[in-house]
Amino acid sequence: MKTTSYVIVPGLGNSGPAHWQSRWQQSLPNAVRVEQRDWENPQLAEWLAALDEVLKKMSGDAVLIAHSLGVALVAHWAQKFDSSKVRAALLVSPSDVDSPERTPDSVRGFAPMPLARLPFKSLVVASTNDNFVTFERAHFFADAWGADLENIGPCGHINADSNLGDWPQGLALLTRLSLKI
């Protein structure tokens, strides 16, 4: 029987110890984080290679758990690489890399945001008051990707600053997504 691994895909700046992604990495079985050489100056080709390398090393299937710029990374990766190992993706707070008003110039190399349907089950989780993406834009991304959408209300960028702790609501969404695969 194949083992399913959880692949943590952080965004710009990585996810610190108080971030739910870091907490989940400690608690989920078979969790691994994609590590980037430079978290502050993202280069799309380099970040794509790091994600693909993690997935190539796995013997079983994967569920991606992406946040912020990590969501854009997953959307780019799905268009360019073999996604057969990926069973599903939880896509939290997709940064609007196309918007200079919403995101820093350092992420512009990830624009335009890919809008092709994702080849695996996916769930976009969005907040109504995220500074890096409007809810309407997150909804647009979800529709384009063929993903389900979960509105969790006013939770900011759904990061450590949102004070979510272990984010049990997010774990419930991950469980719901996992039941669909």
PDB file of C-alpha atoms in Angstrom:
ATOM      1  CA  MET A   1       0.000   0.000   0.000  1.00  0.00           C
ATOM      2  CA  LYS A   2       1.308   3.429  -0.957  1.00  0.00           C
ATOM      3  CA  THR A   3       1.939   5.997   1.734  1.00  0.00           C
ATOM      4  CA  THR A   4       0.458   9.459   1.315  1.00  0.00           C
ATOM      5  CA  SER A   5       2.748  12.332   2.284  1.00  0.00           C
ATOM      6  CA  TYR A   6       1.741  15.878   3.106  1.00  0.00           C
ATOM      7  CA  VAL A   7       3.896  18.414   1.286  1.00  0.00           C
ATOM      8  CA  ILE A   8       4.027  21.817   2.972  1.00  0.00           C
ATOM      9  CA  VAL A   9       4.508  24.576   0.365  1.00  0.00           C
ATOM     10  CA  PRO A  10       5.125  27.922   2.116  1.00  0.00           C
ATOM     11  CA  GLY A  11       5.069  31.296   0.446  1.00  0.00           C
ATOM     12  CA  LEU A  12       7.275  34.371   0.541  1.00  0.00           C
ATOM     13  CA  GLY A  13       9.389  34.478   3.694  1.00  0.00           C
ATOM     14  CA  ASN A  14       8.656  30.838   4.615  1.00  0.00           C
ATOM     15  CA  SER A  15       6.277  29.982   7.477  1.00  0.00           C
ATOM     16  CA  GLY A  16       7.672  30.583  10.952  1.00  0.00           C
ATOM     17  CA  PRO A  17       7.081  28.427  14.051  1.00  0.00           C
ATOM     18  CA  ALA A  18       3.759  30.122  14.944  1.00  0.00           C
ATOM     19  CA  HIS A  19       2.326  29.589  11.446  1.00  0.00           C
ATOM     20  CA  TRP A  20      -0.241  26.799  11.084  1.00  0.00           C
ATOM     21  CA  GLN A  21       1.855  25.215   8.285  1.00  0.00           C
ATOM     22  CA  SER A  22       4.769  24.726  10.687  1.00  0.00           C
ATOM     23  CA  ARG A  23       2.456  23.345  13.362  1.00  0.00           C
ATOM     24  CA  TRP A  24       0.873  20.934  10.887  1.00  0.00           C
ATOM     25  CA  GLN A  25       4.302  19.795   9.708  1.00  0.00           C
ATOM     26  CA  GLN A  26       4.994  18.696  13.282  1.00  0.00           C
ATOM     27  CA  SER A  27       1.653  16.928  13.752  1.00  0.00           C
ATOM     28  CA  LEU A  28       0.739  15.381  10.386  1.00  0.00           C
ATOM     29  CA  PRO A  29       2.175  11.960   9.552  1.00  0.00           C
ATOM     30  CA  ASN A  30       4.670  11.890   6.684  1.00  0.00           C
ATOM     31  CA  ALA A  31       4.836  15.683   6.397  1.00  0.00           C
ATOM     32  CA  VAL A  32       7.703  17.306   4.516  1.00  0.00           C
ATOM     33  CA  ARG A  33       8.373  20.977   3.763  1.00  0.00           C
ATOM     34  CA  VAL A  34       9.605  22.305   0.452  1.00  0.00           C
ATOM     35  CA  GLU A  35      12.748  24.298   1.290  1.00  0.00           C
ATOM     36  CA  GLN A  36      13.827  27.225  -0.853  1.00  0.00           C
ATOM     37  CA  ARG A  37      17.347  28.650  -1.124  1.00  0.00           C
ATOM     38  CA  ASP A  38      16.059  32.225  -0.888  1.00  0.00           C
ATOM     39  CA  TRP A  39      12.695  32.814   0.766  1.00  0.00           C
ATOM     40  CA  GLU A  40      12.812  36.612   0.333  1.00  0.00           C
ATOM     41  CA  ASN A  41      13.724  36.861  -3.365  1.00  0.00           C
ATOM     42  CA  PRO A  42      11.709  34.122  -5.044  1.00  0.00           C
ATOM     43  CA  GLN A  43      12.773  32.920  -8.475  1.00  0.00           C
ATOM     44  CA  LEU A  44      10.060  30.899 -10.197  1.00  0.00           C
ATOM     45  CA  ALA A  45      12.365  28.398 -11.928  1.00  0.00           C
ATOM     46  CA  GLU A  46      14.290  27.739  -8.718  1.00  0.00           C
ATOM     47  CA  TRP A  47      11.140  27.357  -6.616  1.00  0.00           C
ATOM     48  CA  LEU A  48       9.584  25.031  -9.218  1.00  0.00           C
ATOM     49  CA  ALA A  49      12.688  22.835  -9.175  1.00  0.00           C
ATOM     50  CA  ALA A  50      12.613  22.622  -5.361  1.00  0.00           C
ATOM     51  CA  LEU A  51       8.950  21.538  -5.319  1.00  0.00           C
ATOM     52  CA  ASP A  52       9.468  19.027  -8.107  1.00  0.00           C
ATOM     53  CA  GLU A  53      12.545  17.561  -6.394  1.00  0.00           C
ATOM     54  CA  VAL A  54      10.573  16.895  -3.196  1.00  0.00           C
ATOM     55  CA  LEU A  55       7.828  15.153  -5.160  1.00  0.00           C
ATOM     56  CA  LYS A  56      10.247  13.092  -7.270  1.00  0.00           C
ATOM     57  CA  LYS A  57      11.849  11.682  -4.110  1.00  0.00           C
ATOM     58  CA  MET A  58       8.522  10.383  -2.792  1.00  0.00           C
ATOM     59  CA  SER A  59       7.586   6.773  -3.268  1.00  0.00           C
ATOM     60  CA  GLY A  60       3.877   7.320  -2.634  1.00  0.00           C
ATOM     61  CA  ASP A  61       1.199   9.894  -3.278  1.00  0.00           C
ATOM     62  CA  ALA A  62       1.147  13.481  -2.048  1.00  0.00           C
ATOM     63  CA  VAL A  63      -1.330  16.024  -0.766  1.00  0.00           C
ATOM     64  CA  LEU A  64      -0.029  19.562  -1.238  1.00  0.00           C
ATOM     65  CA  ILE A  65      -0.661  22.133   1.498  1.00  0.00           C
ATOM     66  CA  ALA A  66       0.184  25.518  -0.014  1.00  0.00           C
ATOM     67  CA  HIS A  67      -0.077  29.036   1.382  1.00  0.00           C
ATOM     68  CA  SER A  68       0.170  32.440  -0.279  1.00  0.00           C
ATOM     69  CA  LEU A  69       2.900  32.500  -2.955  1.00  0.00           C
ATOM     70  CA  GLY A  70       3.113  28.731  -2.498  1.00  0.00           C
ATOM     71  CA  VAL A  71      -0.324  28.533  -4.142  1.00  0.00           C
ATOM     72  CA  ALA A  72       0.962  30.345  -7.238  1.00  0.00           C
ATOM     73  CA  LEU A  73       3.923  27.954  -7.221  1.00  0.00           C
ATOM     74  CA  VAL A  74       1.581  24.945  -7.229  1.00  0.00           C
ATOM     75  CA  ALA A  75      -0.466  26.425 -10.102  1.00  0.00           C
ATOM     76  CA  HIS A  76       2.708  26.944 -12.170  1.00  0.00           C
ATOM     77  CA  TRP A  77       4.107  23.531 -11.244  1.00  0.00           C
ATOM     78  CA  ALA A  78       0.896  21.715 -12.266  1.00  0.00           C
ATOM     79  CA  GLN A  79       1.200  23.121 -15.801  1.00  0.00           C
ATOM     80  CA  LYS A  80       4.834  22.153 -16.323  1.00  0.00           C
ATOM     81  CA  PHE A  81       5.560  18.937 -14.425  1.00  0.00           C
ATOM     82  CA  ASP A  82       4.239  15.405 -13.964  1.00  0.00           C
ATOM     83  CA  SER A  83       1.484  15.731 -11.366  1.00  0.00           C
ATOM     84  CA  SER A  84       0.546  12.040 -11.222  1.00  0.00           C
ATOM     85  CA  LYS A  85       1.724  11.665  -7.596  1.00  0.00           C
ATOM     86  CA  VAL A  86      -0.436  14.552  -6.376  1.00  0.00           C
ATOM     87  CA  ARG A  87      -3.836  13.410  -5.134  1.00  0.00           C
ATOM     88  CA  ALA A  88      -5.089  16.781  -3.884  1.00  0.00           C
ATOM     89  CA  ALA A  89      -4.091  20.305  -2.895  1.00  0.00           C
ATOM     90  CA  LEU A  90      -5.242  22.595  -0.103  1.00  0.00           C
ATOM     91  CA  LEU A  91      -4.615  26.097  -1.469  1.00  0.00           C
ATOM     92  CA  VAL A  92      -4.797  28.723   1.271  1.00  0.00           C
ATOM     93  CA  SER A  93      -4.801  32.498   0.662  1.00  0.00           C
ATOM     94  CA  PRO A  94      -3.541  32.571  -2.926  1.00  0.00           C
ATOM     95  CA  SER A  95      -1.482  35.761  -3.290  1.00  0.00           C
ATOM     96  CA  ASP A  96      -2.581  37.832  -6.266  1.00  0.00           C
ATOM     97  CA  VAL A  97       0.787  37.899  -8.027  1.00  0.00           C
ATOM     98  CA  ASP A  98      -0.763  39.919 -10.874  1.00  0.00           C
ATOM     99  CA  SER A  99      -1.640  42.853  -8.598  1.00  0.00           C
ATOM    100  CA  PRO A 100       1.026  45.457  -7.715  1.00  0.00           C
ATOM    101  CA  GLU A 101      -1.511  46.920  -5.275  1.00  0.00           C
ATOM    102  CA  ARG A 102      -1.804  43.640  -3.359  1.00  0.00           C
ATOM    103  CA  THR A 103       1.599  41.981  -3.544  1.00  0.00           C
ATOM    104  CA  PRO A 104       5.250  43.094  -3.445  1.00  0.00           C
ATOM    105  CA  ASP A 105       7.337  43.471  -6.589  1.00  0.00           C
ATOM    106  CA  SER A 106       9.487  40.519  -5.511  1.00  0.00           C
ATOM    107  CA  VAL A 107       6.696  38.101  -6.530  1.00  0.00           C
ATOM    108  CA  ARG A 108       6.081  39.557  -9.988  1.00  0.00           C
ATOM    109  CA  GLY A 109       8.179  36.759 -11.519  1.00  0.00           C
ATOM    110  CA  PHE A 110       5.267  34.437 -10.648  1.00  0.00           C
ATOM    111  CA  ALA A 111       2.882  36.502 -12.823  1.00  0.00           C
ATOM    112  CA  PRO A 112       0.730  35.905 -14.647  1.00  0.00           C
ATOM    113  CA  MET A 113      -1.098  33.558 -12.319  1.00  0.00           C
ATOM    114  CA  PRO A 114      -1.772  30.321 -14.225  1.00  0.00           C
ATOM    115  CA  LEU A 115      -5.482  29.832 -14.809  1.00  0.00           C
ATOM    116  CA  ALA A 116      -5.534  26.317 -16.262  1.00  0.00           C
ATOM    117  CA  ARG A 117      -7.667  23.695 -14.550  1.00  0.00           C
ATOM    118  CA  LEU A 118      -5.618  21.778 -11.979  1.00  0.00           C
ATOM    119  CA  PRO A 119      -5.217  18.044 -12.687  1.00  0.00           C
ATOM    120  CA  PHE A 120      -6.016  17.041  -9.086  1.00  0.00           C
ATOM    121  CA  LYS A 121      -8.717  17.727  -6.502  1.00  0.00           C
ATOM    122  CA  SER A 122      -8.216  21.084  -4.874  1.00  0.00           C
ATOM    123  CA  LEU A 123      -9.761  23.399  -2.335  1.00  0.00           C
ATOM    124  CA  VAL A 124      -9.069  27.138  -2.204  1.00  0.00           C
ATOM    125  CA  VAL A 125      -9.470  28.605   1.277  1.00  0.00           C
ATOM    126  CA  ALA A 126      -9.916  32.377   1.365  1.00  0.00           C
ATOM    127  CA  SER A 127     -10.593  35.142   3.833  1.00  0.00           C
ATOM    128  CA  THR A 128     -12.815  38.165   3.287  1.00  0.00           C
ATOM    129  CA  ASN A 129     -10.152  40.637   4.468  1.00  0.00           C
ATOM    130  CA  ASP A 130      -6.875  39.325   3.052  1.00  0.00           C
ATOM    131  CA  ASN A 131      -4.473  42.151   2.127  1.00  0.00           C
ATOM    132  CA  PHE A 132      -2.818  40.007  -0.552  1.00  0.00           C
ATOM    133  CA  VAL A 133      -5.915  38.904  -2.483  1.00  0.00           C
ATOM    134  CA  THR A 134      -9.533  40.021  -2.603  1.00  0.00           C
ATOM    135  CA  PHE A 135     -12.116  37.352  -1.922  1.00  0.00           C
ATOM    136  CA  GLU A 136     -13.504  37.930  -5.419  1.00  0.00           C
ATOM    137  CA  ARG A 137     -10.105  37.269  -6.965  1.00  0.00           C
ATOM    138  CA  ALA A 138      -9.626  34.110  -4.871  1.00  0.00           C
ATOM    139  CA  HIS A 139     -13.056  32.980  -6.102  1.00  0.00           C
ATOM    140  CA  PHE A 140     -11.936  33.661  -9.686  1.00  0.00           C
ATOM    141  CA  PHE A 141      -8.805  31.535  -9.165  1.00  0.00           C
ATOM    142  CA  ALA A 142     -10.841  28.692  -7.658  1.00  0.00           C
ATOM    143  CA  ASP A 143     -13.225  28.707 -10.622  1.00  0.00           C
ATOM    144  CA  ALA A 144     -10.363  28.721 -13.137  1.00  0.00           C
ATOM    145  CA  TRP A 145      -8.570  25.868 -11.359  1.00  0.00           C
ATOM    146  CA  GLY A 146     -11.732  23.748 -11.007  1.00  0.00           C
ATOM    147  CA  ALA A 147     -11.319  23.942  -7.241  1.00  0.00           C
ATOM    148  CA  ASP A 148     -13.869  24.100  -4.481  1.00  0.00           C
ATOM    149  CA  LEU A 149     -13.880  27.354  -2.499  1.00  0.00           C
ATOM    150  CA  GLU A 150     -14.186  27.834   1.255  1.00  0.00           C
ATOM    151  CA  ASN A 151     -14.897  31.322   2.644  1.00  0.00           C
ATOM    152  CA  ILE A 152     -13.663  31.391   6.244  1.00  0.00           C
ATOM    153  CA  GLY A 153     -14.695  34.989   6.917  1.00  0.00           C
ATOM    154  CA  PRO A 154     -12.422  37.770   8.169  1.00  0.00           C
ATOM    155  CA  CYS A 155      -9.144  35.974   8.979  1.00  0.00           C
ATOM    156  CA  GLY A 156      -6.622  38.211   7.223  1.00  0.00           C
ATOM    157  CA  HIS A 157      -3.938  36.399   5.243  1.00  0.00           C
ATOM    158  CA  ILE A 158      -4.591  33.153   7.176  1.00  0.00           C
ATOM    159  CA  ASN A 159      -1.068  33.184   8.581  1.00  0.00           C
ATOM    160  CA  ALA A 160       0.619  33.515  11.986  1.00  0.00           C
ATOM    161  CA  ASP A 161      -0.693  37.094  12.303  1.00  0.00           C
ATOM    162  CA  SER A 162      -4.234  35.668  12.121  1.00  0.00           C
ATOM    163  CA  ASN A 163      -3.657  33.967  15.512  1.00  0.00           C
ATOM    164  CA  LEU A 164      -5.126  30.662  14.352  1.00  0.00           C
ATOM    165  CA  GLY A 165      -2.855  28.438  16.450  1.00  0.00           C
ATOM    166  CA  ASP A 166      -3.062  24.893  15.087  1.00  0.00           C
ATOM    167  CA  TRP A 167      -5.995  26.069  12.919  1.00  0.00           C
ATOM    168  CA  PRO A 168      -8.400  23.189  13.602  1.00  0.00           C
ATOM    169  CA  GLN A 169     -10.863  24.560  11.013  1.00  0.00           C
ATOM    170  CA  GLY A 170      -8.145  24.176   8.385  1.00  0.00           C
ATOM    171  CA  LEU A 171      -7.397  20.619   9.502  1.00  0.00           C
ATOM    172  CA  ALA A 172     -11.100  19.836   9.133  1.00  0.00           C
ATOM    173  CA  LEU A 173     -10.974  21.238   5.587  1.00  0.00           C
ATOM    174  CA  LEU A 174      -7.905  19.094   4.847  1.00  0.00           C
ATOM    175  CA  THR A 175      -9.772  16.040   6.131  1.00  0.00           C
ATOM    176  CA  ARG A 176     -12.794  16.910   3.971  1.00  0.00           C
ATOM    177  CA  LEU A 177     -10.550  17.281   0.924  1.00  0.00           C
ATOM    178  CA  SER A 178      -8.756  14.011   1.687  1.00  0.00           C
ATOM    179  CA  LEU A 179     -12.058  12.146   1.817  1.00  0.00           C
ATOM    180  CA  LYS A 180     -12.690  13.146  -1.817  1.00  0.00           C
ATOM    181  CA  ILE A 181      -9.604  11.377  -3.155  1.00  0.00           C
TER     182      ILE A 181
END
